[in-house]
CSV table of C-alpha atoms in Angstrom, one decimal:
chain,number,residue,atom,x,y,z
A,1,UNK,CA,34.4,35.7,-7.2
A,2,UNK,CA,30.6,35.7,-7.2
A,3,UNK,CA,30.4,32.4,-8.8
A,4,UNK,CA,32.8,30.7,-6.5
A,5,UNK,CA,31.0,31.8,-3.2
A,6,UNK,CA,29.0,29.2,-1.2
A,7,UNK,CA,29.6,25.9,0.5
A,8,UNK,CA,28.6,22.9,-1.6
A,9,UNK,CA,25.2,23.5,-3.0
A,10,UNK,CA,24.4,26.5,-0.8
A,11,UNK,CA,25.2,29.7,-2.4
A,12,UNK,CA,24.5,33.3,-1.3
A,13,UNK,CA,21.6,35.1,-2.9
A,14,UNK,CA,23.0,38.7,-1.7
A,15,UNK,CA,26.3,40.1,-2.0
A,16,UNK,CA,27.7,43.2,-0.1
A,17,UNK,CA,30.2,45.7,-1.7
A,18,UNK,CA,31.5,49.0,-0.5
A,19,UNK,CA,30.7,52.0,-2.7
A,20,UNK,CA,33.8,53.2,-4.6
A,21,UNK,CA,34.8,56.4,-3.1
A,22,UNK,CA,37.7,57.6,-5.3
A,23,UNK,CA,36.4,57.0,-8.7
A,24,UNK,CA,36.3,60.8,-9.5
A,25,UNK,CA,40.0,61.3,-8.9
A,26,UNK,CA,42.5,61.5,-11.5
A,27,UNK,CA,43.7,58.0,-12.6
A,28,UNK,CA,41.0,56.1,-10.6
A,29,UNK,CA,38.5,55.5,-13.2
A,30,UNK,CA,39.5,51.7,-13.2
A,31,UNK,CA,37.9,51.7,-9.8
A,32,UNK,CA,34.4,52.7,-11.1
A,33,UNK,CA,34.8,50.5,-14.1
A,34,UNK,CA,35.7,47.6,-11.8
A,35,UNK,CA,32.6,48.3,-9.7
A,36,UNK,CA,30.2,48.5,-12.7
A,37,UNK,CA,31.7,45.1,-14.0
A,38,UNK,CA,31.1,43.5,-10.6
A,39,UNK,CA,27.3,44.8,-10.6
A,40,UNK,CA,26.9,43.4,-14.0
A,41,UNK,CA,28.2,40.2,-13.1
A,42,UNK,CA,26.0,39.9,-10.1
A,43,UNK,CA,23.0,41.0,-12.1
A,44,UNK,CA,23.8,38.1,-14.6
A,45,UNK,CA,23.9,35.6,-11.7
A,46,UNK,CA,20.8,36.7,-10.3
A,47,UNK,CA,22.3,38.0,-7.1
A,48,UNK,CA,20.9,40.7,-4.9
A,49,UNK,CA,23.5,43.5,-4.3
A,50,UNK,CA,23.8,45.8,-1.3
A,51,UNK,CA,26.1,48.8,-1.6
A,52,UNK,CA,26.3,50.9,1.6
A,53,UNK,CA,28.1,54.2,1.3
A,54,UNK,CA,31.0,54.5,3.9
A,55,UNK,CA,30.5,51.2,5.5
A,56,UNK,CA,33.7,51.7,7.5
A,57,UNK,CA,31.9,54.4,9.4
A,58,UNK,CA,29.1,52.0,10.5
A,59,UNK,CA,28.8,51.3,14.3
A,60,UNK,CA,30.1,48.1,15.4
A,61,UNK,CA,29.4,45.9,18.5
A,62,UNK,CA,31.5,48.3,20.7
A,63,UNK,CA,29.6,51.3,19.6
A,64,UNK,CA,26.8,52.6,22.1
A,65,UNK,CA,23.4,52.6,20.6
A,66,UNK,CA,22.6,55.5,18.2
A,67,UNK,CA,20.4,58.0,20.0
A,68,UNK,CA,17.9,58.4,17.0
A,69,UNK,CA,17.7,59.2,13.3
A,70,UNK,CA,16.4,57.7,10.2
A,71,UNK,CA,17.3,54.6,8.2
A,72,UNK,CA,16.5,55.8,4.7
A,73,UNK,CA,15.4,53.2,2.2
A,74,UNK,CA,15.2,54.1,-1.6
A,75,UNK,CA,12.8,51.3,-2.6
A,76,UNK,CA,12.5,50.1,-6.2
A,77,UNK,CA,9.2,48.4,-6.0
A,78,UNK,CA,10.0,45.5,-8.1
A,79,UNK,CA,12.9,44.3,-6.1
A,80,UNK,CA,10.9,42.0,-4.0
A,81,UNK,CA,11.1,43.9,-0.8
A,82,UNK,CA,14.7,42.7,0.1
A,83,UNK,CA,15.7,46.3,1.0
A,84,UNK,CA,12.7,46.6,3.3
A,85,UNK,CA,13.5,43.4,5.0
A,86,UNK,CA,17.2,44.2,5.4
A,87,UNK,CA,16.3,47.7,6.8
A,88,UNK,CA,13.8,46.2,9.2
A,89,UNK,CA,16.3,43.5,10.6
A,90,UNK,CA,18.9,46.4,10.9
A,91,UNK,CA,16.4,48.3,13.0
A,92,UNK,CA,15.9,45.4,15.4
A,93,UNK,CA,19.7,45.4,16.4
A,94,UNK,CA,20.6,47.1,19.6
A,95,UNK,CA,22.6,49.7,18.1
A,96,UNK,CA,20.1,50.8,15.5
A,97,UNK,CA,16.9,50.3,17.6
A,98,UNK,CA,16.3,53.8,18.3
A,99,UNK,CA,16.3,54.8,14.7
A,100,UNK,CA,13.1,54.7,12.5
A,101,UNK,CA,12.7,53.6,9.0
A,102,UNK,CA,11.9,56.0,6.0
A,103,UNK,CA,10.7,54.6,2.8
A,104,UNK,CA,11.3,56.6,-0.3
A,105,UNK,CA,9.9,55.3,-3.4
A,106,UNK,CA,9.9,56.9,-7.0
A,107,UNK,CA,6.8,57.7,-9.1
A,108,UNK,CA,6.2,59.2,-12.5
A,109,UNK,CA,4.1,62.3,-13.0
A,110,UNK,CA,1.4,60.1,-14.6
A,111,UNK,CA,1.2,57.9,-11.3
A,112,UNK,CA,-1.2,58.6,-8.5
A,113,UNK,CA,1.2,59.4,-5.5
A,114,UNK,CA,-1.6,59.2,-2.8
A,115,UNK,CA,-2.7,55.8,-4.0
A,116,UNK,CA,1.0,54.7,-4.2
A,117,UNK,CA,1.6,55.8,-0.7
A,118,UNK,CA,-1.6,54.2,0.6
A,119,UNK,CA,-0.7,51.0,-1.2
A,120,UNK,CA,2.9,50.8,0.2
A,121,UNK,CA,1.7,51.8,3.7
A,122,UNK,CA,-0.6,48.7,3.5
A,123,UNK,CA,2.0,46.3,2.3
A,124,UNK,CA,4.1,47.5,5.2
A,125,UNK,CA,1.4,47.1,7.6
A,126,UNK,CA,0.9,43.6,6.5
A,127,UNK,CA,4.5,42.8,6.7
A,128,UNK,CA,4.4,44.4,10.3
A,129,UNK,CA,7.1,46.8,9.5
A,130,UNK,CA,6.7,50.5,11.0
A,131,UNK,CA,8.0,52.8,8.4
A,132,UNK,CA,7.3,56.3,7.1
A,133,UNK,CA,6.4,56.4,3.3
A,134,UNK,CA,7.6,59.2,1.0
A,135,UNK,CA,6.6,59.3,-2.6
A,136,UNK,CA,9.1,61.1,-4.8
A,137,UNK,CA,7.8,62.3,-8.2
A,138,UNK,CA,10.1,62.6,-11.1
A,139,UNK,CA,9.5,63.9,-14.7
A,140,UNK,CA,12.2,62.0,-16.3
A,141,UNK,CA,11.9,59.2,-18.9
A,142,UNK,CA,15.1,57.8,-17.4
A,143,UNK,CA,13.0,56.6,-14.3
A,144,UNK,CA,10.5,54.7,-16.1
A,145,UNK,CA,11.9,51.4,-15.1
A,146,UNK,CA,11.5,52.3,-11.6
A,147,UNK,CA,8.1,53.8,-11.4
A,148,UNK,CA,5.1,52.3,-9.7
A,149,UNK,CA,2.9,52.1,-12.8
A,150,UNK,CA,5.3,49.9,-14.7
A,151,UNK,CA,5.9,47.6,-11.8
A,152,UNK,CA,2.1,47.1,-11.3
A,153,UNK,CA,1.5,46.2,-14.9
A,154,UNK,CA,4.5,43.8,-14.7
A,155,UNK,CA,3.0,42.1,-11.7
A,156,UNK,CA,-0.4,41.9,-13.1
A,157,UNK,CA,1.0,40.4,-16.2
A,158,UNK,CA,2.9,37.8,-14.3
A,159,UNK,CA,-0.1,37.0,-12.4
A,160,UNK,CA,-2.2,36.6,-15.5
A,161,UNK,CA,0.3,34.3,-17.1
A,162,UNK,CA,0.4,32.2,-13.9
A,163,UNK,CA,-3.4,31.9,-13.9
A,164,UNK,CA,-3.4,31.1,-17.6
A,165,UNK,CA,-0.9,28.4,-17.1
A,166,UNK,CA,-2.7,27.1,-14.2
A,167,UNK,CA,-6.0,27.1,-16.3
A,168,UNK,CA,-4.4,25.2,-19.1
A,169,UNK,CA,-2.9,22.5,-16.7
A,170,UNK,CA,-6.4,22.1,-15.2
A,171,UNK,CA,-8.1,22.0,-18.4
A,172,UNK,CA,-5.7,19.3,-19.8
A,173,UNK,CA,-6.3,17.4,-16.8
A,174,UNK,CA,-9.9,17.5,-17.0
A,175,UNK,CA,-10.1,16.9,-20.6
A,176,UNK,CA,-7.9,13.7,-20.1
A,177,UNK,CA,-9.9,12.6,-17.0
A,178,UNK,CA,-13.2,13.1,-19.0
A,179,UNK,CA,-11.8,11.2,-22.1
A,180,UNK,CA,-10.7,8.4,-19.7
A,181,UNK,CA,-13.9,8.2,-17.9
A,182,UNK,CA,-16.0,8.2,-21.1
A,183,UNK,CA,-13.8,5.4,-22.7
A,184,UNK,CA,-13.7,3.3,-19.5
A,185,UNK,CA,-17.4,3.6,-18.9
A,186,UNK,CA,-18.7,3.6,-22.3
A,187,UNK,CA,-20.7,0.4,-23.4
A,188,UNK,CA,-18.7,-1.8,-25.9
A,189,UNK,CA,-20.2,-1.9,-29.4
A,190,UNK,CA,-21.1,-5.1,-30.7
A,191,UNK,CA,-19.7,-6.2,-34.1
């Protein structure tokens, strides 16, 4: 299904799936397996996935605006900020306008939560997104892929490689330019 979506060369980069509710019931394991298979397929295709819980209970156009409340975002830093953007756009809608954003992010015990909070607040400020930031610390090795430190190292490595590639390209161009300049402007040797 994910491969056949789109119109011509236009293809969605984000897919929306309802969370499976009855996977714990007797004989409903296939629902969970099917859901995981879909997630793996979308991941392999490079699609972003949004999985709201109880989407059928979400307000629609006929609903009066919600009086207040939070829109909670559990943000995995290296997702590129898609969740942040979606939540911000949702909060601009007339039904959700009175709700405020709360961003929860995960940090390991070796991370500096105060620094992480300040850094995330600054990124949100630069994006002009008004949100409350909460840093949740975990002591589990299972969460290493989601912690701030790993994300920062990955971003720094990507920036270094990009600059290195840029330097190699510039050096190659300068070298070939200098070689051409020297060969064109050099006096010819007489035989």
